[in-house]
């Protein structure tokens, strides 16, 4: 079975802190994605990566950065967390053909 | 811009049939996905349509009309465990753009 693992299910951080969300997949997938999910807004794409060291902005990249140093790992970084970044963050991976996205369990971030 | 519309909420009775519609207006199209998401859980894959027509998979079927920018997910013989959010997503080259989801409540 494909497994996408996110490092933390729940995090509480303070405004201005630097936050790292880690995601690891075990199926040698080329593509990895970070989405955030908010009530009434659905899933919105923050960043995605189609190869090691490659990254592309999604629909809402402001305030975020990403890192993909190894194929299996895709990190989302909030350089200076703000309260409007309180959300559920979902990582996903897919093979090159993108015939299915496999999601992690999500990381619920609260910024106080 | 991309626009994907689906109803916010639907209710249905156990054992019934329900159809969840999705319309899209996007700058490109490489396929349409349906995902199911139970509260507090990750979305799970239901179907992927690339060509026009109906694809059946057990109690779930998905239909696509590319010329109309329209898809639906049909759920038959509803069960209580089908209460969940159903997400329509359009594939645009290397990414998926999601609609806001339809919350389905199945009552006894």
Coordinates of N, CA and C in Angstrom, one line a residue:
Chain A
X1 N 0.8 -1.2 0.0 CA 0.0 0.0 0.0 C 0.9 1.3 0.0
X2 N 0.4 2.2 -0.7 CA 1.1 3.5 -0.7 C 0.9 4.2 0.6
X3 N 2.0 4.7 1.1 CA 1.9 5.4 2.4 C 2.5 6.8 2.3
X4 N 1.7 7.8 2.6 CA 2.2 9.2 2.7 C 2.1 9.6 4.2
X5 N 3.2 9.9 4.8 CA 3.3 10.2 6.2 C 3.6 11.6 6.4
X6 N 2.8 12.3 7.2 CA 3.1 13.6 7.6 C 3.6 13.6 9.1
X7 N 4.6 14.4 9.3 CA 5.3 14.3 10.6 C 4.4 14.6 11.8
X8 N 3.5 15.5 11.8 CA 2.8 15.9 12.9 C 1.3 16.0 12.6
X9 N 0.5 15.4 13.4 CA -1.0 15.6 13.2 C -1.5 16.9 13.7
X10 N -1.0 17.3 14.8 CA -1.4 18.6 15.4 C -0.2 19.4 15.9
X11 N -0.3 20.7 15.5 CA 0.8 21.6 16.0 C 0.1 22.9 16.4
X12 N 0.7 23.5 17.5 CA 0.3 24.8 17.9 C 1.6 25.7 18.0
X13 N 1.5 26.8 17.2 CA 2.7 27.7 17.1 C 2.3 29.1 17.4
X14 N 3.2 29.9 17.7 CA 3.0 31.3 18.0 C 3.3 32.2 16.7
X15 N 2.6 33.3 16.6 CA 2.8 34.2 15.5 C 4.3 34.6 15.4
X16 N 4.8 34.5 14.2 CA 6.2 34.8 14.0 C 7.2 33.7 14.0
X17 N 6.7 32.5 14.5 CA 7.6 31.4 14.6 C 7.8 30.8 13.2
X18 N 8.9 30.1 13.0 CA 9.2 29.3 11.8 C 8.6 27.9 12.0
X19 N 7.9 27.5 11.0 CA 7.2 26.2 11.1 C 7.6 25.3 9.9
X20 N 8.0 24.0 10.3 CA 8.3 23.0 9.3 C 7.3 21.9 9.3
X21 N 6.7 21.6 8.2 CA 5.8 20.5 8.0 C 6.5 19.5 7.1
X22 N 6.6 18.3 7.6 CA 7.4 17.3 6.8 C 6.4 16.2 6.2
X23 N 6.8 15.8 5.0 CA 5.9 14.7 4.4 C 6.9 13.7 3.7
X24 N 6.6 12.5 3.9 CA 7.4 11.4 3.3 C 6.5 10.4 2.6
X25 N 6.9 10.0 1.4 CA 6.1 8.9 0.7 C 7.1 7.8 0.4
X26 N 6.5 6.6 0.4 CA 7.3 5.4 0.2 C 7.1 4.7 -1.1
X27 N 6.6 5.3 -2.1 CA 6.3 4.7 -3.4 C 7.1 5.2 -4.5
X28 N 8.1 5.9 -4.3 CA 9.0 6.4 -5.3 C 8.2 7.3 -6.4
X29 N 7.3 8.0 -5.8 CA 6.5 8.9 -6.7 C 7.3 10.1 -7.1
X30 N 7.1 10.5 -8.4 CA 7.8 11.7 -8.9 C 7.1 13.0 -8.3
X31 N 5.8 13.0 -8.2 CA 5.1 14.3 -7.9 C 4.7 14.3 -6.4
X32 N 4.9 15.5 -5.8 CA 4.4 15.7 -4.5 C 3.8 17.1 -4.4
X33 N 2.8 17.2 -3.5 CA 2.0 18.4 -3.4 C 1.7 18.8 -2.0
X34 N 1.6 20.1 -1.8 CA 1.1 20.6 -0.5 C -0.2 21.4 -0.8
X35 N -1.3 21.0 -0.1 CA -2.6 21.7 -0.1 C -2.9 22.2 1.3
X36 N -3.7 23.2 1.4 CA -4.3 23.5 2.7 C -5.8 23.4 2.5
X37 N -6.5 23.1 3.6 CA -8.0 22.8 3.5 C -8.6 23.7 4.6
X38 N -9.6 24.5 4.1 CA -10.3 25.4 5.0 C -11.8 25.3 4.8
X39 N -12.6 25.3 5.9 CA -14.0 25.2 5.7 C -14.6 26.3 4.7
X40 N -15.4 25.8 3.8 CA -16.0 26.7 2.8 C -15.1 27.1 1.6
X41 N -13.8 26.7 1.7 CA -12.8 27.0 0.7 C -12.3 25.8 0.0
X42 N -12.4 24.7 0.6 CA -12.0 23.4 -0.1 C -10.4 23.3 0.0
X43 N -9.9 22.5 -0.8 CA -8.5 22.3 -0.9 C -7.9 23.2 -1.9
X44 N -6.8 23.9 -1.5 CA -6.1 24.9 -2.3 C -4.7 24.5 -2.4
X45 N -4.1 24.5 -3.6 CA -2.7 24.1 -3.8 C -1.8 25.2 -3.5
X46 N -0.8 24.9 -2.6 CA 0.2 25.8 -2.2 C 1.4 25.7 -3.1
X47 N 2.0 24.6 -3.1 CA 3.2 24.3 -4.0 C 3.2 22.8 -4.4
X48 N 3.8 22.5 -5.5 CA 4.0 21.2 -5.9 C 5.4 21.0 -6.5
X49 N 5.8 19.7 -6.5 CA 7.2 19.4 -7.0 C 7.1 18.2 -7.9
X50 N 7.7 18.2 -9.1 CA 7.6 17.1 -10.0 C 9.0 16.3 -10.1
X51 N 10.0 16.8 -9.3 CA 11.3 16.1 -9.2 C 12.1 16.7 -8.1
X52 N 13.1 16.0 -7.8 CA 14.0 16.5 -6.7 C 14.5 17.8 -7.0
X53 N 14.5 18.7 -6.1 CA 15.0 20.1 -6.2 C 14.1 21.0 -7.1
X54 N 13.1 20.4 -7.7 CA 12.2 21.2 -8.5 C 11.0 21.6 -7.7
X55 N 10.5 22.8 -7.9 CA 9.3 23.2 -7.2 C 8.5 24.2 -8.1
X56 N 7.2 24.2 -7.9 CA 6.4 25.1 -8.7 C 5.3 25.7 -7.8
X57 N 5.0 27.0 -7.9 CA 4.0 27.6 -7.1 C 2.6 27.1 -7.5
X58 N 1.8 27.0 -6.5 CA 0.4 26.7 -6.8 C -0.5 27.9 -6.8
X59 N -1.7 27.8 -6.3 CA -2.6 28.9 -6.3 C -2.4 30.0 -5.2
X60 N -1.8 29.5 -4.0 CA -1.7 30.3 -2.9 C -0.3 30.2 -2.2
X61 N 0.8 30.5 -2.9 CA 2.1 30.3 -2.4 C 2.6 31.3 -1.4
X62 N 1.9 32.5 -1.3 CA 2.4 33.6 -0.5 C 2.5 33.2 1.0
X63 N 3.7 33.4 1.6 CA 3.9 33.1 3.0 C 4.5 31.7 3.2
X64 N 4.6 31.0 2.1 CA 5.1 29.6 2.2 C 6.4 29.4 1.3
X65 N 7.2 28.4 1.7 CA 8.2 27.9 0.8 C 8.3 26.4 1.0
X66 N 9.0 25.8 0.1 CA 9.1 24.3 0.1 C 10.5 23.9 -0.1
X67 N 10.8 22.6 0.2 CA 12.1 22.0 0.0 C 11.9 20.6 -0.4
X68 N 12.6 20.2 -1.5 CA 12.6 18.8 -1.9 C 14.0 18.4 -2.2
X69 N 14.8 17.9 -1.2 CA 16.1 17.5 -1.3 C 16.3 16.0 -1.7
X70 N 15.3 15.3 -1.3 CA 15.2 13.8 -1.6 C 13.9 13.5 -2.3
X71 N 13.8 12.5 -3.1 CA 12.6 12.2 -3.8 C 11.5 11.9 -2.9
X72 N 11.7 11.2 -1.8 CA 10.6 10.8 -0.9 C 10.1 11.8 0.0
X73 N 10.8 13.0 0.1 CA 10.5 13.9 1.2 C 10.2 15.3 0.6
X74 N 9.1 15.9 1.1 CA 8.7 17.2 0.6 C 8.3 18.0 1.8
X75 N 9.0 19.1 2.1 CA 8.8 19.9 3.3 C 8.1 21.2 2.9
X76 N 7.2 21.6 3.8 CA 6.5 22.9 3.7 C 7.0 23.8 4.8
X77 N 7.4 25.0 4.5 CA 8.0 25.9 5.5 C 7.2 27.2 5.6
X78 N 6.9 27.5 6.8 CA 6.2 28.8 7.0 C 7.3 29.7 7.7
X79 N 7.9 30.6 7.0 CA 9.0 31.4 7.5 C 8.7 32.2 8.8
X80 N 7.5 32.8 8.8 CA 7.0 33.5 9.9 C 5.5 33.3 10.0
X81 N 5.1 32.4 10.9 CA 3.7 32.0 10.9 C 2.8 33.2 11.3
X82 N 1.6 33.2 10.7 CA 0.6 34.2 11.0 C -0.7 33.5 11.3
X83 N -1.6 34.2 11.9 CA -2.8 33.5 12.4 C -3.7 33.1 11.2
X84 N -3.5 33.8 10.0 CA -4.3 33.3 8.9 C -3.8 32.1 8.2
X85 N -2.7 31.6 8.8 CA -2.2 30.3 8.3 C -2.6 29.1 9.1
X86 N -3.5 29.4 10.1 CA -4.2 28.3 10.8 C -5.0 27.5 9.9
X87 N -4.8 26.2 9.8 CA -5.5 25.5 8.7 C -5.1 24.0 8.9
X88 N -5.8 23.2 8.0 CA -5.4 21.8 7.9 C -4.5 21.7 6.6
X89 N -3.3 21.1 6.8 CA -2.4 21.0 5.7 C -2.3 19.6 5.2
X90 N -2.5 19.3 4.0 CA -2.5 18.0 3.4 C -1.4 17.8 2.4
X91 N -0.6 16.8 2.6 CA 0.4 16.5 1.6 C -0.1 15.3 0.7
X92 N 0.3 15.3 -0.5 CA -0.1 14.2 -1.4 C 1.1 13.9 -2.4
X93 N 1.0 12.7 -2.9 CA 2.0 12.3 -3.9 C 1.3 11.5 -5.0
X94 N 2.0 11.5 -6.2 CA 1.4 10.7 -7.3 C 2.5 10.3 -8.2
X95 N 2.3 9.2 -8.9 CA 3.3 8.9 -10.0 C 3.2 9.9 -11.1
X96 N 4.1 9.8 -12.1 CA 4.2 10.8 -13.1 C 2.9 11.1 -13.8
X97 N 2.2 10.0 -14.1 CA 1.0 10.1 -14.9 C -0.2 10.8 -14.2
X98 N -0.1 11.0 -12.9 CA -1.1 11.6 -12.0 C -2.5 11.0 -12.2
X99 N -2.5 9.7 -12.2 CA -3.8 9.0 -12.3 C -4.5 8.9 -11.0
X100 N -3.8 9.2 -9.9 CA -4.3 9.2 -8.6 C -3.4 10.0 -7.7
X101 N -4.0 10.8 -6.8 CA -3.2 11.4 -5.8 C -3.4 10.6 -4.5
X102 N -2.3 10.4 -3.8 CA -2.4 9.7 -2.5 C -2.1 10.7 -1.4
X103 N -3.1 10.8 -0.5 CA -2.9 11.9 0.6 C -2.4 11.3 1.9
X104 N -1.7 12.2 2.6 CA -1.4 11.9 4.0 C -2.6 12.2 4.9
X105 N -2.4 12.0 6.2 CA -3.5 12.1 7.1 C -3.8 13.6 7.5
X106 N -2.8 14.5 7.1 CA -3.1 15.9 7.4 C -2.4 16.4 8.7
X107 N -2.0 17.6 8.7 CA -1.4 18.3 9.8 C -2.3 19.5 10.1
X108 N -2.9 19.5 11.3 CA -3.7 20.6 11.7 C -2.8 21.6 12.5
X109 N -2.6 22.8 11.9 CA -1.8 23.8 12.5 C -2.6 24.9 13.0
X110 N -2.4 25.3 14.3 CA -3.0 26.4 14.9 C -1.9 27.4 15.2
X111 N -2.1 28.7 14.7 CA -1.2 29.7 15.0 C -1.8 30.7 15.9
X112 N -1.2 30.9 17.1 CA -1.8 31.8 18.1 C -1.2 33.2 18.1
Chain B
X1 N -9.1 32.2 -14.9 CA -9.1 31.4 -13.7 C -9.9 30.1 -13.8
X2 N -9.8 29.4 -12.8 CA -10.5 28.1 -12.7 C -11.7 28.2 -11.9
X3 N -12.8 27.6 -12.3 CA -14.0 27.5 -11.6 C -14.6 26.2 -11.5
X4 N -14.8 25.6 -10.4 CA -15.3 24.2 -10.2 C -16.5 24.4 -9.2
X5 N -17.7 24.0 -9.6 CA -18.8 24.2 -8.8 C -19.5 22.8 -8.4
X6 N -19.8 22.7 -7.2 CA -20.6 21.5 -6.7 C -21.5 22.0 -5.6
X7 N -22.6 21.3 -5.4 CA -23.5 21.8 -4.3 C -22.7 21.6 -2.9
X8 N -23.1 22.5 -2.0 CA -22.4 22.5 -0.7 C -22.9 21.3 0.2
X9 N -24.2 21.1 0.2 CA -24.7 20.0 1.0 C -25.8 19.2 0.3
X10 N -25.9 18.0 0.6 CA -27.0 17.2 0.1 C -27.4 16.2 1.3
X11 N -28.7 15.8 1.3 CA -29.1 14.8 2.2 C -29.8 13.7 1.5
X12 N -29.8 12.5 2.0 CA -30.4 11.4 1.4 C -30.7 10.3 2.4
X13 N -31.5 9.4 2.0 CA -31.9 8.3 3.0 C -31.2 7.0 2.7
X14 N -30.9 6.3 3.7 CA -30.2 5.0 3.6 C -31.0 4.1 2.5
X15 N -30.2 3.5 1.6 CA -30.8 2.6 0.6 C -31.2 3.4 -0.7
X16 N -31.2 4.7 -0.6 CA -31.6 5.5 -1.8 C -30.4 5.6 -2.8
X17 N -30.7 6.4 -3.9 CA -29.6 6.8 -4.8 C -29.5 8.3 -4.8
X18 N -28.2 8.7 -4.9 CA -28.0 10.2 -4.9 C -27.0 10.5 -6.0
X19 N -27.2 11.6 -6.6 CA -26.3 12.1 -7.7 C -25.7 13.4 -7.3
X20 N -24.4 13.5 -7.2 CA -23.7 14.7 -6.9 C -23.1 15.3 -8.2
X21 N -23.5 16.5 -8.5 CA -23.0 17.1 -9.7 C -21.8 18.0 -9.6
X22 N -21.1 18.2 -10.6 CA -19.9 19.0 -10.6 C -19.8 19.7 -12.0
X23 N -19.7 21.0 -12.0 CA -19.5 21.7 -13.3 C -18.2 22.4 -13.2
X24 N -17.5 22.5 -14.3 CA -16.2 23.2 -14.3 C -16.0 24.1 -15.5
X25 N -15.3 25.1 -15.3 CA -14.8 26.0 -16.4 C -13.3 26.3 -16.1
X26 N -12.5 25.6 -16.8 CA -11.0 25.7 -16.5 C -10.3 26.0 -17.8
X27 N -9.0 26.4 -17.6 CA -8.2 26.8 -18.8 C -7.7 25.6 -19.6
X28 N -7.8 24.4 -19.0 CA -7.4 23.2 -19.6 C -8.1 22.1 -19.0
X29 N -7.9 20.9 -19.5 CA -8.5 19.7 -18.9 C -7.8 18.5 -19.3
X30 N -7.4 17.7 -18.3 CA -6.7 16.5 -18.5 C -7.3 15.3 -17.8
X31 N -8.5 15.6 -17.2 CA -9.2 14.5 -16.5 C -9.9 15.0 -15.3
X32 N -10.9 14.2 -14.8 CA -11.6 14.7 -13.6 C -11.7 13.6 -12.6
X33 N -11.4 13.9 -11.3 CA -11.3 13.0 -10.2 C -12.5 13.2 -9.3
X34 N -12.9 12.2 -8.6 CA -13.8 12.3 -7.4 C -13.0 11.6 -6.3
X35 N -13.1 12.3 -5.1 CA -12.5 11.8 -3.9 C -13.6 11.8 -2.8
X36 N -13.5 10.9 -1.8 CA -14.3 10.9 -0.7 C -13.5 11.3 0.5
X37 N -14.1 12.1 1.4 CA -13.3 12.5 2.6 C -14.3 12.4 3.8
X38 N -14.0 11.5 4.7 CA -14.7 11.5 6.0 C -14.1 12.5 6.9
X39 N -14.9 13.0 7.9 CA -14.5 14.1 8.8 C -13.2 13.6 9.5
X40 N -12.2 14.5 9.5 CA -11.0 14.3 10.2 C -10.0 13.3 9.5
X41 N -10.4 12.9 8.3 CA -9.5 11.9 7.6 C -9.0 12.5 6.3
X42 N -8.1 11.8 5.7 CA -7.5 12.2 4.4 C -8.5 11.8 3.3
X43 N -8.5 12.6 2.2 CA -9.3 12.2 1.0 C -8.9 10.9 0.5
X44 N -9.8 10.1 0.0 CA -9.5 8.8 -0.6 C -10.1 8.8 -2.0
X45 N -9.4 8.2 -2.9 CA -9.7 8.2 -4.4 C -10.9 7.3 -4.6
X46 N -11.8 7.9 -5.5 CA -13.0 7.1 -5.9 C -12.9 6.8 -7.4
X47 N -12.7 7.8 -8.2 CA -12.7 7.6 -9.7 C -11.9 8.7 -10.4
X48 N -11.6 8.3 -11.6 CA -10.9 9.2 -12.5 C -11.4 9.0 -13.9
X49 N -12.0 10.1 -14.5 CA -12.6 10.0 -15.8 C -11.7 10.9 -16.8
X50 N -11.3 10.4 -17.9 CA -10.6 11.1 -18.9 C -11.5 11.3 -20.1
X51 N -12.2 10.3 -20.5 CA -13.0 10.3 -21.7 C -14.5 10.4 -21.3
X52 N -15.3 10.9 -22.2 CA -16.8 11.0 -22.0 C -17.4 9.7 -21.7
X53 N -18.4 9.7 -20.8 CA -19.2 8.5 -20.6 C -19.2 8.1 -19.1
X54 N -19.8 7.0 -18.8 CA -20.0 6.5 -17.5 C -19.0 5.4 -17.1
X55 N -18.4 5.5 -15.9 CA -17.6 4.5 -15.4 C -18.2 4.0 -14.1
X56 N -18.4 2.7 -14.0 CA -19.0 2.1 -12.9 C -18.0 1.3 -12.1
X57 N -18.1 1.5 -10.7 CA -17.2 0.8 -9.8 C -18.1 0.4 -8.6
X58 N -18.7 -0.7 -8.6 CA -19.5 -1.2 -7.5 C -20.7 -0.3 -7.3
X59 N -20.9 0.2 -6.1 CA -22.0 1.1 -5.8 C -21.9 2.5 -6.4
X60 N -20.6 2.8 -6.8 CA -20.3 4.2 -7.2 C -20.1 4.2 -8.7
X61 N -20.6 5.3 -9.4 CA -20.4 5.5 -10.8 C -20.1 6.9 -11.0
X62 N -19.3 7.2 -12.0 CA -18.9 8.6 -12.3 C -19.1 8.8 -13.8
X63 N -19.7 10.0 -14.2 CA -20.0 10.3 -15.5 C -19.2 11.6 -15.9
X64 N -18.8 11.7 -17.2 CA -18.1 12.9 -17.6 C -18.7 13.3 -19.0
X65 N -18.9 14.6 -19.2 CA -19.2 15.2 -20.5 C -18.2 16.4 -20.6
X66 N -17.2 16.2 -21.4 CA -16.2 17.2 -21.6 C -16.8 18.4 -22.4
X67 N -17.6 18.2 -23.3 CA -18.2 19.3 -24.1 C -19.1 20.2 -23.2
X68 N -19.7 19.7 -22.2 CA -20.6 20.4 -21.3 C -19.8 20.9 -20.0
X69 N -18.6 20.4 -19.8 CA -17.9 20.8 -18.6 C -18.7 20.3 -17.4
X70 N -19.1 19.0 -17.4 CA -20.0 18.5 -16.4 C -19.6 17.1 -16.1
X71 N -19.7 16.8 -14.8 CA -19.5 15.4 -14.3 C -20.5 15.2 -13.2
X72 N -20.8 13.9 -12.9 CA -21.6 13.6 -11.7 C -21.1 12.3 -11.1
X73 N -21.2 12.2 -9.8 CA -20.9 11.0 -9.1 C -22.3 10.4 -8.6
X74 N -22.5 9.2 -8.9 CA -23.8 8.5 -8.6 C -23.5 7.4 -7.5
X75 N -24.2 7.5 -6.4 CA -24.0 6.6 -5.3 C -25.3 5.8 -5.1
X76 N -25.3 4.5 -5.3 CA -26.4 3.7 -5.2 C -26.5 2.9 -3.8
X77 N -27.6 2.5 -3.4 CA -27.8 1.7 -2.2 C -27.1 2.4 -1.0
X78 N -27.4 3.6 -0.8 CA -26.7 4.4 0.2 C -26.6 3.7 1.5
X79 N -25.4 3.8 2.2 CA -25.2 3.3 3.5 C -24.8 4.5 4.4
X80 N -25.0 4.3 5.7 CA -24.7 5.3 6.7 C -23.2 5.8 6.5
X81 N -22.4 4.8 6.2 CA -20.9 5.1 6.1 C -20.6 6.0 4.9
X82 N -21.6 6.2 4.0 CA -21.4 7.1 2.9 C -21.5 8.5 3.3
X83 N -21.9 8.8 4.5 CA -21.9 10.2 5.0 C -20.5 10.7 5.0
X84 N -20.2 11.7 4.2 CA -18.9 12.2 4.0 C -18.9 13.4 3.1
X85 N -17.8 14.0 2.8 CA -17.6 15.1 1.9 C -17.1 14.5 0.6
X86 N -17.6 14.9 -0.6 CA -17.2 14.4 -1.9 C -16.6 15.5 -2.7
X87 N -15.4 15.3 -3.1 CA -14.6 16.3 -3.7 C -14.4 16.0 -5.2
X88 N -14.8 17.0 -6.0 CA -14.6 17.0 -7.5 C -13.3 17.7 -7.7
X89 N -12.4 17.2 -8.6 CA -11.2 17.8 -8.9 C -10.8 17.7 -10.4
X90 N -10.4 18.8 -11.0 CA -10.0 18.7 -12.4 C -8.5 18.7 -12.5
X91 N -8.0 17.8 -13.3 CA -6.5 17.8 -13.5 C -6.2 18.7 -14.7
X92 N -5.2 19.6 -14.3 CA -4.7 20.6 -15.3 C -3.2 20.3 -15.4
X93 N -2.8 19.6 -16.5 CA -1.4 19.2 -16.7 C -0.9 18.5 -15.4
X94 N -0.1 19.2 -14.6 CA 0.6 18.5 -13.5 C -0.1 18.7 -12.2
X95 N -1.2 19.3 -12.1 CA -1.8 19.5 -10.8 C -3.3 19.2 -10.8
X96 N -3.9 19.1 -9.6 CA -5.3 19.0 -9.5 C -5.9 20.2 -8.8
X97 N -7.0 20.7 -9.4 CA -7.7 21.8 -8.8 C -9.0 21.3 -8.3
X98 N -9.3 21.5 -7.0 CA -10.5 21.0 -6.3 C -11.6 21.9 -6.2
X99 N -12.8 21.4 -6.3 CA -14.0 22.2 -5.9 C -14.1 22.2 -4.4
X100 N -15.1 22.9 -3.9 CA -15.2 23.1 -2.4 C -15.7 21.9 -1.7
X101 N -16.2 20.9 -2.5 CA -16.7 19.7 -1.8 C -18.2 19.8 -1.6
X102 N -18.8 18.6 -1.6 CA -20.2 18.4 -1.2 C -20.4 17.5 0.0
X103 N -21.0 18.1 1.0 CA -21.2 17.3 2.2 C -22.5 16.5 2.1
X104 N -22.3 15.2 2.1 CA -23.5 14.3 2.0 C -23.9 13.7 3.4
X105 N -25.1 13.9 3.8 CA -25.6 13.3 5.0 C -26.6 12.3 4.7
X106 N -26.3 11.0 5.1 CA -27.2 9.9 4.9 C -27.9 9.6 6.2
X107 N -29.3 9.7 6.2 CA -30.1 9.4 7.4 C -30.8 8.1 7.3
X108 N -31.1 7.5 8.5 CA -31.7 6.2 8.5 C -33.1 6.2 7.9

